[in-house]
Coordinates of C-alpha atoms in Angstrom, one line a residue:
Chain T
M1 CA 5.4 30.7 -39.3
E2 CA 4.1 27.3 -40.2
K3 CA 6.0 25.6 -37.4
L4 CA 4.9 28.2 -34.9
M5 CA 1.2 27.8 -35.9
A6 CA 1.5 24.0 -35.6
D7 CA 3.0 24.4 -32.1
L8 CA 0.3 26.9 -31.1
K9 CA -2.4 24.5 -32.1
A10 CA -1.0 21.7 -30.0
Q11 CA -0.5 24.1 -27.1
I12 CA -4.1 25.5 -27.4
I13 CA -5.5 21.9 -27.3
Q14 CA -3.3 21.1 -24.2
Q15 CA -4.0 24.4 -22.3
L16 CA -7.7 24.5 -23.0
N17 CA -8.2 20.7 -22.6
L18 CA -9.8 20.4 -26.1
K19 CA -9.2 16.6 -26.1
H20 CA -11.9 16.1 -28.7
L21 CA -9.8 18.0 -31.2
K22 CA -6.6 17.3 -33.1
P23 CA -4.2 20.0 -34.2
E24 CA -5.3 19.4 -37.9
D25 CA -8.9 20.1 -36.9
I26 CA -8.0 23.8 -36.2
G27 CA -7.7 25.9 -39.3
D28 CA -5.0 28.6 -39.5
D29 CA -7.6 31.3 -40.0
Q30 CA -10.5 29.8 -38.2
P31 CA -12.0 32.1 -35.6
L32 CA -11.1 30.9 -32.1
F33 CA -14.1 32.4 -30.4
V34 CA -17.8 32.1 -30.7
E35 CA -18.7 30.6 -34.1
G36 CA -15.2 29.1 -34.7
L37 CA -13.8 26.9 -32.0
G38 CA -16.4 28.2 -29.6
L39 CA -14.0 29.5 -27.0
D40 CA -15.2 31.9 -24.3
S41 CA -13.8 34.6 -21.9
I42 CA -12.3 32.1 -19.6
D43 CA -10.4 30.6 -22.5
A44 CA -9.2 34.1 -23.3
L45 CA -7.5 34.3 -19.9
E46 CA -6.0 30.9 -20.5
L47 CA -4.5 32.1 -23.9
I48 CA -3.0 35.2 -22.2
V49 CA -1.3 32.9 -19.7
L50 CA -0.2 30.6 -22.6
L51 CA 1.6 33.5 -24.3
Q52 CA 3.3 34.4 -21.0
Q53 CA 4.4 30.8 -20.1
E54 CA 5.4 29.5 -23.5
Y55 CA 6.6 32.7 -25.3
N56 CA 7.4 35.1 -22.4
I57 CA 5.1 37.7 -24.0
K58 CA 2.8 39.8 -21.9
L59 CA -0.2 41.2 -23.6
A60 CA 0.5 44.9 -23.0
N61 CA -2.9 46.2 -23.9
A62 CA -6.0 44.2 -23.1
E63 CA -7.9 46.0 -25.9
D64 CA -5.5 44.2 -28.4
G65 CA -7.0 40.8 -27.2
P66 CA -9.7 40.5 -29.8
K67 CA -7.3 41.1 -32.6
V68 CA -4.5 39.0 -31.3
F69 CA -6.7 36.0 -30.5
Q70 CA -8.8 36.2 -33.7
S71 CA -7.1 33.0 -35.1
V72 CA -4.0 30.9 -34.8
R73 CA -2.4 32.9 -37.6
T74 CA -3.0 36.3 -35.8
M75 CA -1.6 34.8 -32.6
A76 CA 1.5 33.6 -34.4
E77 CA 1.9 37.0 -36.1
Y78 CA 1.7 38.7 -32.7
I79 CA 4.3 36.3 -31.2
T80 CA 6.7 36.9 -34.1
A81 CA 6.3 40.6 -33.8
N82 CA 6.7 40.7 -30.0
K83 CA 9.2 37.9 -29.3
P84 CA 11.7 39.1 -26.6
A85 CA 15.1 39.5 -28.0
Chain C
M1 CA -40.7 11.4 0.5
Y2 CA -40.9 9.0 -2.5
I3 CA -37.8 7.8 -4.3
Q4 CA -38.8 8.0 -7.9
A5 CA -35.6 7.6 -9.8
L6 CA -31.9 6.9 -9.2
G7 CA -28.5 7.7 -10.8
N8 CA -25.3 6.1 -9.7
I9 CA -21.7 6.5 -10.7
S10 CA -19.6 4.5 -8.3
P11 CA -17.3 1.5 -8.4
Q12 CA -20.3 -0.8 -8.6
T13 CA -23.4 0.6 -10.2
D14 CA -25.7 -2.3 -11.3
F15 CA -27.8 -3.7 -8.5
N16 CA -28.5 -6.9 -10.5
Q17 CA -24.8 -7.5 -11.0
L18 CA -23.4 -6.8 -7.6
P19 CA -20.8 -9.5 -6.9
Q20 CA -20.7 -11.6 -3.7
K21 CA -16.9 -11.2 -3.6
V22 CA -15.1 -8.1 -5.0
D23 CA -11.5 -8.4 -6.0
Y24 CA -9.3 -5.4 -5.2
T25 CA -6.2 -4.3 -7.1
S26 CA -5.4 -1.6 -4.5
N27 CA -6.8 0.0 -1.4
H28 CA -8.5 2.6 -3.5
L29 CA -11.8 1.7 -5.1
K30 CA -12.3 4.0 -8.1
A31 CA -15.7 4.9 -9.5
I32 CA -16.4 3.9 -13.1
D33 CA -15.7 6.6 -15.7
A34 CA -18.8 8.7 -16.1
D35 CA -20.0 9.0 -19.6
I36 CA -21.6 12.4 -20.0
T37 CA -21.5 12.7 -23.8
E38 CA -25.2 12.0 -23.8
F39 CA -25.9 15.0 -21.6
V40 CA -23.1 17.6 -22.2
N41 CA -21.3 18.8 -25.4
P42 CA -17.6 18.2 -25.4
N43 CA -16.8 22.0 -25.3
I44 CA -18.5 22.2 -21.9
A45 CA -17.3 18.8 -20.6
R46 CA -13.7 19.7 -21.2
R47 CA -13.5 21.8 -18.1
M48 CA -15.2 19.3 -15.8
G49 CA -13.1 17.3 -13.4
R50 CA -13.9 13.7 -12.4
I51 CA -16.2 14.5 -9.5
I52 CA -18.2 17.0 -11.7
K53 CA -18.6 14.4 -14.4
M54 CA -19.7 11.8 -11.7
G55 CA -22.2 14.1 -10.2
V56 CA -23.6 15.4 -13.5
A57 CA -23.9 11.8 -14.9
A58 CA -25.7 10.6 -11.8
A59 CA -28.0 13.6 -11.6
M60 CA -28.9 13.5 -15.3
A61 CA -29.5 9.7 -15.2
S62 CA -32.0 10.2 -12.4
M63 CA -33.7 13.1 -14.2
K64 CA -33.9 10.9 -17.3
E65 CA -35.4 8.0 -15.4
A66 CA -37.9 10.3 -13.7
G67 CA -38.8 11.8 -17.1
L68 CA -38.6 15.3 -15.6
E69 CA -37.1 18.3 -17.3
K70 CA -36.5 20.4 -14.2
P71 CA -36.7 19.8 -10.5
D72 CA -38.1 22.3 -8.0
A73 CA -34.9 22.2 -6.0
I74 CA -31.5 20.7 -6.0
T75 CA -29.8 19.7 -2.7
M76 CA -26.6 17.7 -2.5
G77 CA -23.8 16.8 0.0
T78 CA -20.1 16.5 -0.4
A79 CA -17.4 16.3 2.2
Y80 CA -14.3 16.7 0.2
G81 CA -15.6 18.8 -2.7
C82 CA -13.8 19.1 -6.0
L83 CA -10.4 17.9 -4.8
E84 CA -8.8 17.3 -8.2
D85 CA -9.3 20.9 -9.3
T86 CA -8.3 22.2 -5.9
G87 CA -5.1 20.2 -6.0
V88 CA -4.2 21.4 -9.5
F89 CA -4.8 25.0 -8.6
L90 CA -2.8 24.8 -5.4
K91 CA 0.0 23.0 -7.2
K92 CA 0.2 25.8 -9.8
L93 CA 0.0 28.4 -7.0
V94 CA 3.2 26.9 -5.5
E95 CA 5.1 26.0 -8.7
Q96 CA 4.4 29.3 -10.4
N97 CA 5.1 31.3 -7.4
E98 CA 1.6 32.7 -7.3
T99 CA 1.8 34.1 -10.8
M100 CA 0.1 33.3 -14.1
L101 CA -2.7 31.4 -12.5
T102 CA -5.6 30.5 -14.7
P103 CA -9.2 30.6 -13.6
T104 CA -10.4 27.2 -14.9
N105 CA -9.3 25.0 -12.0
F106 CA -10.1 27.7 -9.4
I107 CA -13.7 28.1 -10.5
Q108 CA -14.2 24.4 -10.7
S109 CA -12.7 23.8 -7.2
T110 CA -15.5 25.1 -5.0
H111 CA -17.7 22.6 -3.2
N112 CA -20.9 23.7 -5.0
T113 CA -19.5 23.3 -8.5
V114 CA -21.3 20.0 -9.0
S115 CA -24.8 21.3 -8.2
G116 CA -24.1 24.5 -10.0
Q117 CA -23.1 22.6 -13.2
I118 CA -26.3 20.5 -12.9
A119 CA -28.4 23.6 -12.6
L120 CA -26.6 25.1 -15.6
L121 CA -27.2 22.0 -17.7
L122 CA -30.9 21.8 -16.7
K123 CA -31.2 25.6 -17.3
T124 CA -32.8 26.1 -13.9
H125 CA -32.6 28.9 -11.3
C126 CA -34.3 26.8 -8.7
Y127 CA -33.3 26.5 -5.0
N128 CA -29.8 25.0 -5.0
N129 CA -27.9 24.1 -1.9
T130 CA -24.7 22.1 -1.3
F131 CA -24.1 20.8 2.2
V132 CA -20.5 20.3 3.4
H133 CA -20.7 18.6 6.8
R134 CA -18.2 15.8 6.6
G135 CA -20.1 12.6 7.5
F136 CA -23.4 14.4 7.6
S137 CA -23.2 16.0 4.2
F138 CA -25.6 13.7 2.3
E139 CA -28.0 13.4 5.3
S140 CA -28.2 17.2 5.5
A141 CA -29.2 17.3 1.8
L142 CA -31.9 14.8 2.5
Q143 CA -33.2 16.7 5.5
D144 CA -33.2 19.9 3.5
A145 CA -35.3 18.1 0.8
I146 CA -37.7 16.8 3.5
M147 CA -38.2 20.4 4.9
L148 CA -38.7 21.9 1.4
M149 CA -41.5 19.4 0.8
N150 CA -43.0 19.8 4.3
E151 CA -43.2 23.5 3.8
N152 CA -44.6 23.1 0.3
D153 CA -41.7 24.9 -1.3
A154 CA -40.9 21.9 -3.6
A155 CA -42.6 18.8 -4.9
H156 CA -39.7 17.3 -6.9
V157 CA -36.2 17.6 -5.4
L158 CA -33.1 16.3 -6.9
V159 CA -31.0 15.1 -4.0
G160 CA -27.5 13.6 -4.2
A161 CA -24.0 13.3 -3.0
A162 CA -20.6 13.2 -4.6
D163 CA -17.1 12.7 -3.3
E164 CA -13.8 11.8 -5.0
I165 CA -10.4 10.6 -3.9
T166 CA -7.4 11.8 -5.8
D167 CA -3.9 10.4 -5.6
A168 CA -2.9 13.3 -3.4
S169 CA -5.8 13.0 -1.0
H170 CA -5.4 9.3 -0.8
K171 CA -1.7 9.7 0.1
I172 CA -2.6 12.3 2.8
L173 CA -5.4 10.2 4.2
S174 CA -3.2 7.1 4.2
R175 CA -0.9 8.9 6.7
F176 CA -3.7 8.6 9.2
D177 CA -3.6 4.8 8.8
L178 CA -7.2 4.9 7.4
Y179 CA -6.6 2.3 4.8
K180 CA -5.4 -1.3 4.9
N181 CA -2.2 -2.1 3.0
N182 CA -2.9 -5.7 1.9
V183 CA -6.4 -6.4 1.1
A184 CA -7.0 -8.6 -2.0
N185 CA -10.8 -8.9 -1.9
S186 CA -14.0 -8.0 0.0
E187 CA -13.8 -11.2 2.1
E188 CA -10.4 -10.2 3.4
L189 CA -11.7 -6.7 4.1
F190 CA -14.0 -8.1 6.8
S191 CA -12.0 -11.1 7.9
Q192 CA -8.6 -9.5 8.7
H193 CA -9.9 -7.7 11.8
T194 CA -7.2 -5.2 11.5
K195 CA -7.0 -1.4 11.5
G196 CA -8.0 0.4 8.2
T197 CA -10.5 0.1 5.4
I198 CA -10.6 0.6 1.7
A199 CA -11.0 4.1 0.2
G200 CA -13.9 4.8 -2.0
E201 CA -15.7 7.4 -4.0
G202 CA -18.8 8.0 -6.1
S203 CA -21.9 9.9 -6.7
V204 CA -25.5 8.9 -6.3
F205 CA -28.5 11.1 -7.1
F206 CA -32.2 10.6 -6.3
M207 CA -35.3 12.2 -7.7
M208 CA -37.5 12.6 -4.7
N209 CA -41.2 13.3 -5.0
K210 CA -43.7 14.5 -2.5
K211 CA -46.4 12.4 -4.1
S212 CA -46.3 8.8 -5.1
S213 CA -46.0 7.7 -8.7
E214 CA -46.1 4.3 -10.5
K215 CA -42.3 4.3 -10.9
D216 CA -41.3 4.7 -7.2
Y217 CA -38.5 2.6 -5.8
A218 CA -39.4 3.1 -2.2
I219 CA -40.4 5.7 0.4
L220 CA -37.7 7.4 2.5
K221 CA -39.7 7.7 5.7
D222 CA -37.1 9.4 7.9
V223 CA -33.5 10.5 8.3
T224 CA -31.7 11.4 11.5
T225 CA -28.2 12.3 12.4
F226 CA -26.3 12.2 15.8
Y227 CA -22.9 13.3 16.7
K228 CA -20.4 11.3 18.8
P229 CA -22.9 9.2 20.8
I230 CA -21.6 8.1 24.1
G231 CA -21.8 4.3 24.1
N232 CA -24.0 1.7 22.6
H233 CA -27.0 2.7 24.6
A234 CA -27.1 6.2 23.1
I235 CA -27.2 4.6 19.6
T236 CA -29.9 2.1 20.6
D237 CA -32.0 5.0 22.0
R238 CA -31.7 6.9 18.8
I239 CA -32.7 3.9 16.7
N240 CA -35.8 3.2 19.0
K241 CA -36.7 6.9 18.9
L242 CA -36.6 7.0 15.1
L243 CA -38.6 3.8 14.8
S244 CA -41.3 4.8 17.4
S245 CA -41.7 8.2 15.9
N246 CA -42.6 6.4 12.6
G247 CA -45.0 4.0 14.4
L248 CA -42.6 1.1 14.2
S249 CA -40.4 -1.0 16.4
I250 CA -37.2 -3.0 15.7
N251 CA -39.4 -6.1 15.1
D252 CA -40.8 -4.4 12.0
I253 CA -37.4 -4.0 10.4
D254 CA -36.7 -6.7 7.8
V255 CA -33.2 -5.7 6.7
V256 CA -30.5 -3.6 8.3
I257 CA -27.9 -2.1 6.0
N258 CA -24.8 -1.3 8.1
G259 CA -21.7 0.7 7.4
K260 CA -19.1 -1.8 8.4
N261 CA -15.9 -1.0 6.5
G262 CA -13.4 -3.7 7.7
D263 CA -11.7 -1.4 10.3
V264 CA -11.7 -3.4 13.5
Q265 CA -12.4 -0.4 15.7
N266 CA -15.0 1.0 13.4
D267 CA -16.9 -2.3 13.1
R268 CA -17.0 -2.9 16.8
V269 CA -19.8 -0.4 17.0
Y270 CA -21.9 -2.4 14.6
E271 CA -21.0 -5.7 16.2
Q272 CA -22.2 -4.6 19.6
L273 CA -25.5 -3.6 18.0
E274 CA -25.8 -6.9 16.3
E275 CA -25.4 -8.6 19.7
N276 CA -28.3 -6.4 21.0
I277 CA -30.9 -4.4 19.1
F278 CA -30.0 -5.9 15.7
S279 CA -29.8 -9.5 17.0
G280 CA -31.5 -12.0 14.7
K281 CA -31.9 -9.3 11.9
T282 CA -30.9 -9.8 8.3
S283 CA -27.9 -7.5 8.2
I284 CA -25.9 -6.6 5.1
T285 CA -22.8 -4.5 4.5
Y286 CA -22.3 -2.2 1.5
K287 CA -18.8 -0.6 1.7
Q288 CA -17.2 -3.6 0.0
W289 CA -18.8 -2.3 -3.2
C290 CA -18.2 1.4 -2.9
G291 CA -15.4 1.8 -0.4
E292 CA -15.4 4.2 2.6
F293 CA -15.9 7.9 2.2
P294 CA -18.0 10.5 4.1
T295 CA -21.0 10.4 1.8
S296 CA -21.1 6.7 1.2
S297 CA -24.5 6.6 3.0
A298 CA -26.0 7.8 -0.4
Y299 CA -24.8 4.5 -1.8
A300 CA -26.5 2.7 1.1
L301 CA -29.8 4.5 0.3
W302 CA -29.4 3.5 -3.4
L303 CA -29.0 -0.1 -2.2
A304 CA -32.0 0.2 0.1
A305 CA -34.2 1.6 -2.7
N306 CA -33.2 -1.2 -5.0
I307 CA -33.8 -3.9 -2.3
A308 CA -37.2 -2.4 -1.6
K309 CA -38.1 -2.3 -5.3
H310 CA -36.7 -5.7 -6.4
Q311 CA -37.6 -7.5 -3.1
Q312 CA -34.3 -9.1 -3.2
L313 CA -31.0 -8.7 -1.4
P314 CA -27.9 -7.8 -3.4
A315 CA -26.0 -10.7 -4.9
D316 CA -28.9 -13.0 -4.0
K317 CA -31.7 -13.8 -6.4
T318 CA -34.1 -15.2 -3.7
N319 CA -37.4 -13.5 -3.7
R320 CA -38.3 -12.1 -0.3
S321 CA -40.9 -10.0 1.5
I322 CA -39.1 -6.9 2.6
K323 CA -41.1 -3.9 3.9
H324 CA -38.9 -1.9 6.2
I325 CA -35.1 -1.3 5.8
L326 CA -33.0 0.6 8.2
V327 CA -29.7 2.1 7.1
Y328 CA -27.3 2.7 9.9
N329 CA -23.9 4.2 9.2
H330 CA -21.2 6.1 11.1
Y331 CA -18.2 7.9 9.7
Q332 CA -15.2 7.4 12.0
N333 CA -17.5 6.9 15.0
I334 CA -18.1 10.7 14.9
H335 CA -21.0 11.2 12.4
H336 CA -23.8 8.7 12.9
S337 CA -26.9 8.5 10.8
L338 CA -30.1 6.5 10.3
Q339 CA -32.3 6.3 7.2
L340 CA -35.6 4.5 7.3
V341 CA -36.8 3.1 4.0
T342 CA -40.1 1.5 3.3
A343 CA -41.2 -0.5 0.3
C344 CA -44.1 1.0 -1.7

C-alpha cells in the first residue's frame, strides 16, 4: 500500500502538471479536492483517465468518484480492491 | 487612439537594450520565458501552455503599467493559436486510438484561450474578441478597438497579439523552405540575399485609451490592411491614401519601420519602395529581434511606440526629433498592413 501511494503521488503530479509540488508535499489522507490540493472537476476527469491508463481500472459508477478520489489513500484502496486479475 | 501602456514577451523585450547585432543559435528565435507568478497562482498556471503564459504576462504587464483594474474591452489577434496544446491533444488522439482523451489540452487549444484566460484573471465579462486572420490578425484586433472607441462602446481597450512556434510547427513550416538553414546572426540574415527567414514568436499587449493621459507612449493614428496588392504602385497608392486621409504626406514621415525578414523575395517589395516612396527616409527593420511570424506587426507597433516616447531609434542613443512613424509590413506578400504612429 505504501509503495502504491508513493507511485500515485508521483503520477498525480505528472498527470495534473503539479510541478510546484513534490510527492512528499501530498499527505496520504489529505483531501485532493477543494480545501486540500485544490483540484477541480477537470482534474477529476484526468484522475479517471490515470486509473485507466496506469491501472487498467474503469470507474464503473460515476457516483463513486467523490469517495474514490477523496485522498491518495482512498484511491490506493480502490485500486487494490479493483485490480484486474 | 492613445497607447498608454505596453507589455511584451518576445525574444527581445527591453527597448533600451536592443542589440545592434543579434547572434542566433538556430533558425528559431524563442521568446523569453514568461514569468506569471506575480499574476497567477501556480494551481491555475499549471494548465497554461507557453502561448497562454506569454499572452497573460504581456497583458498583465500592460494593465499594471496603465494602473487599470479592468479594461472596457479585450481584442487580440493570433494566427496559429495555441499550437502546443493542439499538438499534444492530436498526438494523444492518434497514439491512444481516440480513447482516454483528457480535457485539459483540448480546452486550452482553442484560439481564444489566451484572451479568455486574461478575462478570467481580470474577473471581467467585458467585450472579448480574438481575430484569426493570418497576417491580418493583429491589425483586425486594432481596427476592432478603433471601432469600439469611435462608437463609444469602450474607452480603455486591451489590444494584443500572441503566436507561438512549436517544434512540430517549425518542422512543418520548414518544409515550405520558409527558414534559412545557416544564419549565425542578424547581419547575415539580411546580407545573404537568399530564400528564407528566421522563425519567431511572441506576445505584445497594449492598453489603448480614447483620451490622452500623462503616461502615453504615442498615438496610433490609423491602421489599414490590404490583400495581395498588384505591384509596387498599388502599395504606394495605399500609403499615400492613408497619409492623406490623416492630413499628412510622405514628407511628414520621420521613420519607416519595415518588415524585412531576410528572404530575398520578401524583401524585394520593401527595396522597391525604398527606391521610390521611401527614398531618403530613415528606415529600420525589426524582425532581426523578434523573428518572422504572422502577428509580428504587434512587435513593430511596440517598437514604434517606444521610438516615439524615447525619441531615439533602437540600439542608438542619439536624441532625435521624431513625430510621425509609419509601420509597413507584409506577411508572405499576401497580407499587407500600415500603421501610422504619432508622438504625443
